[in-house]
Tab-separated table of C-alpha atoms and ligand atoms in Angstrom:
chain	number	residue	atom	x	y	z
A	1	MET	CA	132.961	-113.022	-33.382
A	2	THR	CA	136.305	-114.468	-33.169
A	3	ALA	CA	136.534	-117.414	-30.826
A	4	VAL	CA	139.269	-116.991	-28.337
A	5	THR	CA	141.168	-120.143	-27.424
A	6	ALA	CA	142.116	-121.904	-23.780
A	7	GLU	CA	145.667	-120.667	-25.011
A	8	GLU	CA	145.204	-117.531	-26.066
A	9	ALA	CA	142.982	-116.999	-22.499
A	10	THR	CA	145.942	-118.118	-20.594
A	11	GLN	CA	148.254	-115.890	-21.999
A	12	GLY	CA	146.158	-112.894	-21.824
A	13	ALA	CA	145.946	-113.336	-18.396
A	14	ALA	CA	149.383	-113.241	-18.134
A	15	ASP	CA	149.968	-110.392	-19.949
A	16	GLY	CA	147.422	-108.436	-17.852
A	17	ALA	CA	149.212	-109.704	-14.317
A	18	ALA	CA	152.723	-108.894	-15.979
A	19	ALA	CA	151.202	-105.105	-16.908
A	20	ASP	CA	149.526	-104.646	-13.242
A	21	ALA	CA	153.051	-105.931	-11.826
A	22	ALA	CA	154.626	-103.649	-13.877
A	23	ARG	CA	152.272	-100.655	-13.017
A	24	ALA	CA	152.274	-101.486	-9.024
A	25	GLU	CA	156.491	-101.353	-9.156
A	26	ALA	CA	156.429	-97.878	-11.210
A	27	PHE	CA	154.151	-96.741	-8.624
A	28	ASP	CA	155.992	-98.267	-5.651
A	29	ALA	CA	159.489	-96.554	-7.291
A	30	ALA	CA	157.388	-93.411	-7.489
A	31	VAL	CA	156.708	-93.410	-3.909
A	32	ALA	CA	159.908	-94.128	-2.983
A	33	ALA	CA	161.771	-91.498	-5.096
A	34	ASP	CA	159.400	-88.942	-3.474
A	35	ASP	CA	158.146	-88.110	-6.861
A	36	ARG	CA	154.290	-86.756	-6.961
A	37	ILE	CA	151.049	-89.372	-8.271
A	38	GLU	CA	149.268	-87.567	-10.052
A	39	PRO	CA	145.463	-88.295	-11.297
A	40	ARG	CA	146.176	-90.270	-14.521
A	41	ASP	CA	148.713	-92.425	-13.147
A	42	TRP	CA	147.902	-96.038	-11.907
A	43	MET	CA	147.599	-96.601	-8.118
A	44	PRO	CA	146.529	-99.188	-6.012
A	45	ASP	CA	142.794	-99.031	-5.311
A	46	ALA	CA	143.384	-98.902	-1.597
A	47	TYR	CA	145.634	-96.054	-2.089
A	48	ARG	CA	142.964	-94.331	-4.021
A	49	ALA	CA	140.268	-95.031	-1.451
A	50	SER	CA	142.513	-93.884	1.504
A	51	LEU	CA	143.279	-90.648	-0.100
A	52	VAL	CA	139.487	-89.910	-1.119
A	53	ARG	CA	138.519	-91.116	2.829
A	54	GLN	CA	141.058	-88.541	4.418
A	55	MET	CA	140.410	-86.091	1.717
A	56	ALA	CA	136.693	-86.138	1.974
A	57	GLN	CA	136.722	-85.869	6.019
A	58	HIS	CA	139.280	-82.964	5.321
A	59	ALA	CA	137.286	-80.884	3.364
A	60	HIS	CA	133.807	-81.572	5.203
A	61	SER	CA	135.855	-80.341	8.215
A	62	GLU	CA	136.759	-77.100	6.550
A	63	ILE	CA	132.916	-76.359	5.898
A	64	ILE	CA	131.524	-77.389	9.264
A	65	GLY	CA	134.620	-75.729	10.609
A	66	MET	CA	132.963	-72.510	9.823
A	67	GLN	CA	129.739	-72.712	12.103
A	68	PRO	CA	131.504	-72.369	15.332
A	69	GLU	CA	133.284	-69.089	14.383
A	70	ALA	CA	130.492	-67.688	11.960
A	71	ASN	CA	128.623	-67.850	15.502
A	72	TRP	CA	130.061	-64.698	16.500
A	73	ILE	CA	130.279	-62.806	13.445
A	74	SER	CA	126.985	-60.414	14.143
A	75	ARG	CA	128.230	-60.052	17.456
A	76	ALA	CA	132.130	-59.378	16.856
A	77	PRO	CA	133.042	-56.367	19.134
A	78	SER	CA	134.087	-53.905	16.615
A	79	LEU	CA	134.281	-53.430	12.708
A	80	ARG	CA	137.722	-54.383	12.605
A	81	ARG	CA	137.153	-57.602	14.230
A	82	LYS	CA	134.003	-58.364	12.549
A	83	ALA	CA	136.060	-57.427	8.906
A	84	ILE	CA	138.586	-59.991	9.718
A	85	LEU	CA	136.211	-63.054	11.109
A	86	MET	CA	134.531	-62.562	8.011
A	87	ALA	CA	137.581	-63.080	5.665
A	88	LYS	CA	138.446	-65.901	8.073
A	89	VAL	CA	135.129	-68.080	7.562
A	90	GLN	CA	135.226	-67.237	4.003
A	91	ASP	CA	138.903	-68.641	3.868
A	92	GLU	CA	137.526	-72.138	5.447
A	93	ALA	CA	135.095	-72.102	2.148
A	94	GLY	CA	137.474	-71.450	0.103
A	95	HIS	CA	139.733	-74.501	1.709
A	96	GLY	CA	136.592	-76.672	1.403
A	97	LEU	CA	136.307	-75.949	-2.311
A	98	TYR	CA	140.038	-76.360	-2.925
A	99	LEU	CA	139.781	-79.759	-1.128
A	100	TYR	CA	136.738	-81.095	-2.820
A	101	SER	CA	138.131	-80.006	-5.885
A	102	ALA	CA	141.237	-82.041	-5.267
A	103	ALA	CA	139.178	-84.861	-4.342
A	104	GLU	CA	137.097	-84.935	-7.272
A	105	THR	CA	140.455	-85.876	-9.557
A	106	LEU	CA	140.486	-89.466	-7.548
A	107	GLY	CA	137.100	-90.280	-9.860
A	108	THR	CA	134.613	-88.997	-7.098
A	109	SER	CA	132.352	-85.856	-7.052
A	110	ARG	CA	131.539	-82.938	-4.780
A	111	GLU	CA	127.953	-84.218	-4.876
A	112	GLU	CA	128.739	-87.718	-3.878
A	113	LEU	CA	130.781	-86.678	-0.931
A	114	LEU	CA	128.253	-84.404	0.585
A	115	ASP	CA	125.569	-86.731	0.395
A	116	LYS	CA	128.151	-89.049	2.577
A	117	LEU	CA	128.621	-86.143	4.825
A	118	HIS	CA	125.016	-85.484	5.137
A	119	ALA	CA	124.047	-89.020	5.571
A	120	GLY	CA	126.847	-89.615	8.258
A	121	ARG	CA	128.707	-91.728	6.352
A	122	GLN	CA	131.937	-89.589	6.210
A	123	ARG	CA	133.393	-88.038	9.044
A	124	TYR	CA	134.715	-84.148	9.623
A	125	SER	CA	137.031	-83.157	12.565
A	126	SER	CA	135.788	-83.834	15.973
A	127	ILE	CA	137.098	-80.491	17.291
A	128	PHE	CA	134.055	-78.786	15.326
A	129	ASN	CA	131.316	-80.330	17.746
A	130	TYR	CA	132.363	-77.580	20.734
A	131	PRO	CA	130.695	-74.801	21.164
A	132	THR	CA	131.885	-70.992	20.872
A	133	LEU	CA	130.150	-69.804	24.056
A	134	THR	CA	132.305	-66.563	24.236
A	135	TRP	CA	134.054	-63.808	22.089
A	136	ALA	CA	137.421	-65.324	23.687
A	137	ASP	CA	136.365	-68.796	21.536
A	138	VAL	CA	137.296	-66.925	18.210
A	139	GLY	CA	140.669	-66.382	19.487
A	140	ALA	CA	141.408	-69.767	21.157
A	141	ILE	CA	139.997	-71.222	17.935
A	142	GLY	CA	142.784	-69.165	15.552
A	143	TRP	CA	145.242	-69.814	17.879
A	144	LEU	CA	145.357	-73.599	18.843
A	145	VAL	CA	142.352	-75.047	16.166
A	146	ASP	CA	144.274	-73.271	13.327
A	147	GLY	CA	147.764	-73.759	15.027
A	148	ALA	CA	146.695	-77.849	15.196
A	149	ALA	CA	145.906	-77.479	11.850
A	150	ILE	CA	148.764	-76.308	10.129
A	151	THR	CA	150.899	-78.335	12.411
A	152	ASN	CA	149.135	-81.250	10.676
A	153	GLN	CA	149.134	-79.639	7.500
A	154	VAL	CA	152.420	-78.368	6.599
A	155	PRO	CA	153.946	-82.044	6.153
A	156	LEU	CA	150.609	-82.944	4.185
A	157	CYS	CA	152.351	-80.044	1.480
A	158	ARG	CA	154.609	-83.134	0.904
A	159	CYS	CA	152.281	-85.422	0.401
A	160	SER	CA	152.535	-88.374	-2.088
A	161	TYR	CA	149.523	-87.085	-4.121
A	162	GLY	CA	150.036	-84.182	-6.119
A	163	PRO	CA	146.548	-82.504	-6.222
A	164	TYR	CA	146.326	-82.914	-2.529
A	165	ALA	CA	149.857	-81.563	-1.675
A	166	ARG	CA	149.541	-78.614	-3.939
A	167	ALA	CA	146.283	-77.646	-2.263
A	168	MET	CA	147.922	-77.617	0.875
A	169	VAL	CA	150.328	-75.307	0.095
A	170	ARG	CA	147.892	-72.200	-0.094
A	171	ILE	CA	145.675	-73.560	2.471
A	172	CYS	CA	148.853	-73.376	4.955
A	173	LYS	CA	149.664	-70.027	4.302
A	174	GLU	CA	146.357	-68.881	4.857
A	175	GLU	CA	145.980	-71.166	8.078
A	176	SER	CA	148.825	-69.293	9.173
A	177	PHE	CA	147.078	-65.785	9.044
A	178	HIS	CA	144.513	-67.676	10.848
A	179	GLN	CA	146.497	-68.488	13.858
A	180	ARG	CA	148.149	-65.331	13.803
A	181	GLN	CA	144.550	-63.401	14.218
A	182	GLY	CA	143.695	-65.886	16.642
A	183	TYR	CA	146.823	-65.381	19.104
A	184	GLU	CA	146.828	-61.281	18.772
A	185	LEU	CA	142.902	-61.601	19.513
A	186	LEU	CA	143.939	-63.577	22.823
A	187	LEU	CA	146.887	-61.437	23.548
A	188	ALA	CA	144.322	-58.067	23.117
A	189	LEU	CA	142.220	-60.050	25.690
A	190	SER	CA	144.934	-61.252	28.165
A	191	ARG	CA	146.222	-57.552	28.306
A	192	GLY	CA	142.835	-56.327	28.928
A	193	THR	CA	140.813	-56.091	32.046
A	194	PRO	CA	140.806	-58.805	34.261
A	195	ALA	CA	137.273	-59.688	32.866
A	196	GLN	CA	138.860	-60.067	29.538
A	197	HIS	CA	141.593	-61.927	30.869
A	198	GLU	CA	139.664	-64.637	32.529
A	199	MET	CA	137.366	-64.732	29.158
A	200	ALA	CA	140.599	-65.827	27.215
A	201	GLN	CA	141.953	-67.673	29.718
A	202	ASP	CA	138.439	-69.741	30.113
A	203	ALA	CA	138.267	-70.072	26.091
A	204	VAL	CA	141.943	-71.600	26.319
A	205	ASN	CA	140.765	-74.192	29.269
A	206	ARG	CA	137.992	-75.654	26.937
A	207	TRP	CA	139.491	-75.482	23.519
A	208	TRP	CA	143.308	-77.260	24.629
A	209	TRP	CA	142.104	-80.975	25.048
A	210	PRO	CA	139.888	-80.904	22.082
A	211	SER	CA	142.937	-79.179	19.709
A	212	LEU	CA	144.797	-82.405	21.213
A	213	MET	CA	142.438	-84.842	19.754
A	214	MET	CA	142.461	-83.004	16.276
A	215	PHE	CA	145.794	-84.895	15.409
A	216	GLY	CA	143.525	-88.359	15.709
A	217	PRO	CA	144.089	-91.381	17.839
A	218	PRO	CA	147.456	-92.347	19.900
A	219	ASP	CA	149.709	-94.363	17.684
A	220	ASP	CA	149.131	-97.579	18.674
A	221	ALA	CA	145.299	-96.930	18.039
A	222	SER	CA	145.497	-95.630	14.572
A	223	ALA	CA	144.156	-97.873	12.304
A	224	HIS	CA	145.525	-96.113	8.947
A	225	SER	CA	148.845	-94.443	9.866
A	226	ALA	CA	151.131	-97.187	9.042
A	227	GLN	CA	149.677	-97.411	5.538
A	228	SER	CA	149.440	-93.863	5.011
A	229	MET	CA	152.822	-93.483	6.053
A	230	ALA	CA	154.109	-95.972	4.092
A	231	TRP	CA	152.402	-94.612	0.713
A	232	LYS	CA	154.121	-91.028	2.056
A	233	ILE	CA	149.806	-89.892	2.327
A	234	LYS	CA	151.068	-88.612	5.910
A	235	ARG	CA	154.484	-88.217	6.905
A	236	HIS	CA	154.573	-87.974	10.425
A	237	SER	CA	152.369	-90.308	13.325
A	238	ASN	CA	149.472	-88.819	14.973
A	239	ASP	CA	151.635	-88.515	18.285
A	240	GLU	CA	154.626	-86.990	16.903
A	241	LEU	CA	152.795	-84.099	15.403
A	242	ARG	CA	150.793	-83.503	18.627
A	243	ARG	CA	153.897	-83.561	20.747
A	244	ARG	CA	155.125	-81.065	18.206
A	245	PHE	CA	152.138	-78.897	18.720
A	246	VAL	CA	152.693	-79.072	22.412
A	247	ASP	CA	156.404	-77.767	22.201
A	248	ILE	CA	155.110	-74.915	19.768
A	249	CYS	CA	152.244	-74.001	21.913
A	250	VAL	CA	154.392	-73.784	25.792
A	251	PRO	CA	156.508	-70.983	25.071
A	252	GLN	CA	153.641	-69.110	23.044
A	253	ALA	CA	151.046	-69.714	25.760
A	254	GLU	CA	153.441	-67.761	28.273
A	255	ALA	CA	153.743	-64.834	26.003
A	256	LEU	CA	150.374	-64.904	26.256
A	257	GLY	CA	150.237	-64.567	29.667
A	258	LEU	CA	147.955	-67.967	29.870
A	259	THR	CA	148.075	-71.035	30.969
A	260	LEU	CA	147.666	-74.364	29.652
A	261	PRO	CA	145.228	-76.643	31.517
A	262	ASP	CA	147.456	-79.620	31.999
A	263	PRO	CA	149.631	-79.480	35.374
A	264	ASP	CA	151.647	-82.583	33.978
A	265	ILE	CA	153.156	-80.233	30.836
A	266	ARG	CA	157.148	-80.170	31.576
A	267	TRP	CA	159.951	-80.361	29.874
A	268	ASN	CA	161.605	-83.862	29.076
A	269	GLU	CA	165.494	-83.185	28.995
A	270	GLU	CA	165.942	-86.628	27.567
A	271	LEU	CA	163.610	-86.359	24.706
A	272	GLY	CA	164.003	-82.737	24.119
A	273	GLN	CA	160.427	-82.204	24.281
A	274	HIS	CA	157.550	-81.870	26.596
A	275	ASP	CA	155.919	-84.361	28.181
A	276	TYR	CA	151.846	-83.732	28.582
A	277	GLY	CA	149.285	-85.409	30.542
A	278	ALA	CA	146.574	-87.876	29.671
A	279	ILE	CA	144.443	-87.393	27.143
A	280	ASP	CA	140.537	-88.433	27.739
A	281	TRP	CA	140.434	-90.671	24.679
A	282	THR	CA	136.904	-91.895	25.932
A	283	GLU	CA	135.504	-88.409	25.305
A	284	PHE	CA	137.104	-88.318	21.593
A	285	GLN	CA	135.194	-91.994	21.018
A	286	GLU	CA	132.165	-90.343	21.723
A	287	VAL	CA	132.452	-87.128	19.589
A	288	LEU	CA	133.148	-89.237	16.640
A	289	LYS	CA	130.273	-91.705	17.599
A	290	GLY	CA	128.261	-88.168	17.542
A	291	ASN	CA	127.789	-87.809	21.323
A	292	GLY	CA	129.591	-84.501	21.183
A	293	PRO	CA	127.926	-81.138	22.474
A	294	CYS	CA	127.081	-80.424	18.879
A	295	ASN	CA	127.212	-82.961	16.700
A	296	GLU	CA	123.350	-83.042	16.029
A	297	GLU	CA	123.401	-79.288	15.468
A	298	ARG	CA	126.535	-78.991	13.014
A	299	LEU	CA	125.294	-81.723	11.164
A	300	ALA	CA	121.319	-80.086	11.033
A	301	GLN	CA	122.946	-76.735	10.200
A	302	ARG	CA	124.726	-78.515	7.255
A	303	ARG	CA	122.010	-80.315	5.813
A	304	ARG	CA	119.639	-76.753	5.826
A	305	ALA	CA	122.285	-74.997	4.347
A	306	HIS	CA	122.638	-77.526	1.627
A	307	GLU	CA	118.937	-77.358	0.812
A	308	GLU	CA	118.598	-73.761	1.248
A	309	GLY	CA	121.828	-73.342	-1.243
A	310	ALA	CA	120.030	-75.510	-3.620
A	311	TRP	CA	118.900	-72.576	-5.829
A	312	VAL	CA	122.064	-70.798	-5.997
A	313	ARG	CA	123.537	-74.255	-7.686
A	314	ASP	CA	120.695	-74.616	-9.818
A	315	ALA	CA	120.764	-70.765	-11.268
A	316	ALA	CA	124.608	-71.386	-11.725
A	317	ALA	CA	124.170	-74.401	-13.506
A	318	ALA	CA	121.313	-72.491	-15.810
A	319	TYR	CA	123.747	-69.669	-16.561
A	320	ALA	CA	126.733	-72.259	-17.364
A	321	ASP	CA	124.540	-73.853	-19.793
A	322	ARG	CA	122.943	-70.691	-21.240
A	323	HIS	CA	126.824	-69.605	-21.717
A	324	ALA	CA	127.655	-72.727	-22.996
A	325	GLU	CA	124.987	-72.586	-25.586
A	326	ARG	CA	125.771	-69.154	-27.470
A	327	PRO	CA	128.468	-69.233	-30.272
A	328	GLY	CA	131.249	-67.178	-28.920
A	329	THR	CA	131.016	-67.745	-24.954
A	330	SER	CA	132.456	-70.392	-23.009
A	331	GLY	CA	130.572	-72.080	-19.890
A	332	ALA	CA	133.908	-73.596	-18.481
A	333	ALA	CA	134.207	-70.627	-16.152
A	334	ALA	CA	130.559	-70.686	-14.697
A	335	GLU	CA	130.935	-74.553	-12.793
A	336	PRO	CA	127.858	-74.788	-10.289
A	337	VAL	CA	128.909	-73.681	-6.906
A	338	GLU	CA	128.059	-74.954	-3.604
A	339	ALA	CA	126.583	-72.696	-1.068
A	340	THR	CA	128.110	-73.805	2.215
A	341	ALA	CA	127.766	-73.255	5.949
B	401	FAQ	N1	138.079	-86.054	14.422
B	401	FAQ	O1	144.030	-94.290	11.762
B	401	FAQ	P1	143.758	-92.576	12.051
B	401	FAQ	C1	140.901	-77.531	10.199
B	401	FAQ	C2	139.070	-90.850	12.690
B	401	FAQ	S1	140.814	-78.922	9.288
B	401	FAQ	C3	137.308	-87.080	13.348
B	401	FAQ	O2	144.359	-91.938	12.944
B	401	FAQ	P2	144.181	-91.100	10.022
B	401	FAQ	C4	140.755	-76.059	9.390
B	401	FAQ	C5	139.577	-91.439	11.506
B	401	FAQ	O3	139.430	-90.746	10.405
B	401	FAQ	C6	140.754	-79.963	10.236
B	401	FAQ	N2	137.562	-88.038	13.350
B	401	FAQ	O4	143.136	-91.718	10.709
B	401	FAQ	C7	140.000	-75.206	10.301
B	401	FAQ	C8	139.577	-92.733	11.396
B	401	FAQ	O5	138.148	-93.511	11.091
B	401	FAQ	P3	137.826	-93.710	9.570
B	401	FAQ	C9	140.777	-81.371	9.769
B	401	FAQ	C10	138.748	-88.616	13.448
B	401	FAQ	O6	143.253	-90.696	8.737
B	401	FAQ	C11	140.413	-74.406	11.415
B	401	FAQ	C12	139.616	-93.302	13.038
B	401	FAQ	O7	139.423	-91.674	13.486
B	401	FAQ	N3	142.203	-81.855	9.369
B	401	FAQ	O8	140.910	-77.508	11.329
B	401	FAQ	C13	139.744	-87.457	14.209
B	401	FAQ	O9	145.875	-91.789	9.760
B	401	FAQ	C14	139.485	-73.735	11.848
B	401	FAQ	C15	141.192	-93.692	12.964
B	401	FAQ	O10	142.017	-92.480	13.008
B	401	FAQ	C16	142.524	-83.033	8.745
B	401	FAQ	O11	141.617	-83.350	8.198
B	401	FAQ	C17	139.431	-86.617	14.425
B	401	FAQ	N4	140.257	-85.792	14.898
B	401	FAQ	O12	144.647	-89.791	10.833
B	401	FAQ	C18	139.028	-75.158	9.801
B	401	FAQ	C19	143.480	-82.771	8.055
B	401	FAQ	N5	141.125	-88.420	14.170
B	401	FAQ	O13	138.294	-93.213	8.599
B	401	FAQ	C20	137.832	-73.859	10.354
B	401	FAQ	C21	143.923	-84.181	7.186
B	401	FAQ	C22	141.151	-89.453	13.653
B	401	FAQ	O14	138.725	-94.887	9.703
B	401	FAQ	C23	138.228	-73.475	11.405
B	401	FAQ	N6	143.682	-85.265	7.921
B	401	FAQ	N7	139.859	-89.575	13.327
B	401	FAQ	O15	136.231	-93.821	9.989
B	401	FAQ	C24	144.691	-86.074	8.810
B	401	FAQ	O16	146.046	-85.629	8.899
B	401	FAQ	C25	144.556	-87.591	9.500
B	401	FAQ	O17	143.122	-88.130	8.687
B	401	FAQ	C26	144.366	-87.595	10.736
B	401	FAQ	C27	143.836	-88.974	11.447
B	401	FAQ	C28	145.537	-87.054	11.378
B	401	FAQ	C29	143.100	-86.482	11.121
């Protein structure tokens, strides 16, 4: 073994620091130029960690988000509605899978992320901790929850991290279909019997405020926004997107013949946007702490689905191994799958 002199060690450290600085500079320049950061590119540890945090939360939201609507698959009022709802819930599972795969490009694994979700160490969206009490809730989720999701996610198609941005393109196309089916469902109820109209209005009354909370805390309380926007992970602040969503919903509610449960919504001529009433941030914080109406139920169901799906993952892994061993066959197409719900 050759001994390294003190002089050589100092020189090595200086070279390493210079290389780090050059890599950081290249990263900053790529972000500034709106280039995409790809998995093999150098990136700051904090950028990687922040992406894993947001993408994991997003993926978890998609799969936990299957539960409230799945509750109505067996009770859909017609075969057509049932087929549409099943397709929609399956799409959400698919979104979860794209996002887990995208997160894996950052050096984590789906198993690790799911373990953290099940242990309550990673979040999923607050919105999925509310119950679906009537059939109209399926419409309200499509219109408002998917609508809020699209408003938030369209700018993510321009996220600086390539795999996340590309996953969002397809997800947004599908969410757009989901939003329209919810709108169409609510329209049918709103134009139906007085009882159906009332059911639609009640669902909108219950889902409106939690949908506004999906955009996250107000800007002055948003811990991550400034840095995420500097890195171009997020392109707009939470409040900007929330206001954009209100502007989109006001005319749509009118067309639906339904009202939004906020007497303070009015057009602000100066801003060219709508003002809206105060959001109950205490409720939001309580839901985040695990005290929402369905937090326990959602997580318990998720853990149960994971345990009950173990045999599917084992079978898929055994199938992949067998095919990998056989000459002339490829195991590549048979990755273990996660049974969701
Ligand atoms: N729920 O500093 P910020 C969907 C947390 S997909 C729970 O502002 P950030 C499709 C936040 O994590 C819906 N936690 O955070 C569908 C942070 O906590 P931490 C999901 C929330 O990241 C439809 C803390 O508060 N979409 O619906 C929420 O800059 C129908 C401070 O917040 C996405 O995940 C919340 N609502 O901005 C599926 C989109 N808001 O990590 C089925 C991607 C904030 O420090 C059926 N994510 N927190 O412990 C994002 O755009 C961002 O992460 C935000 C939050 C905007 C959600």
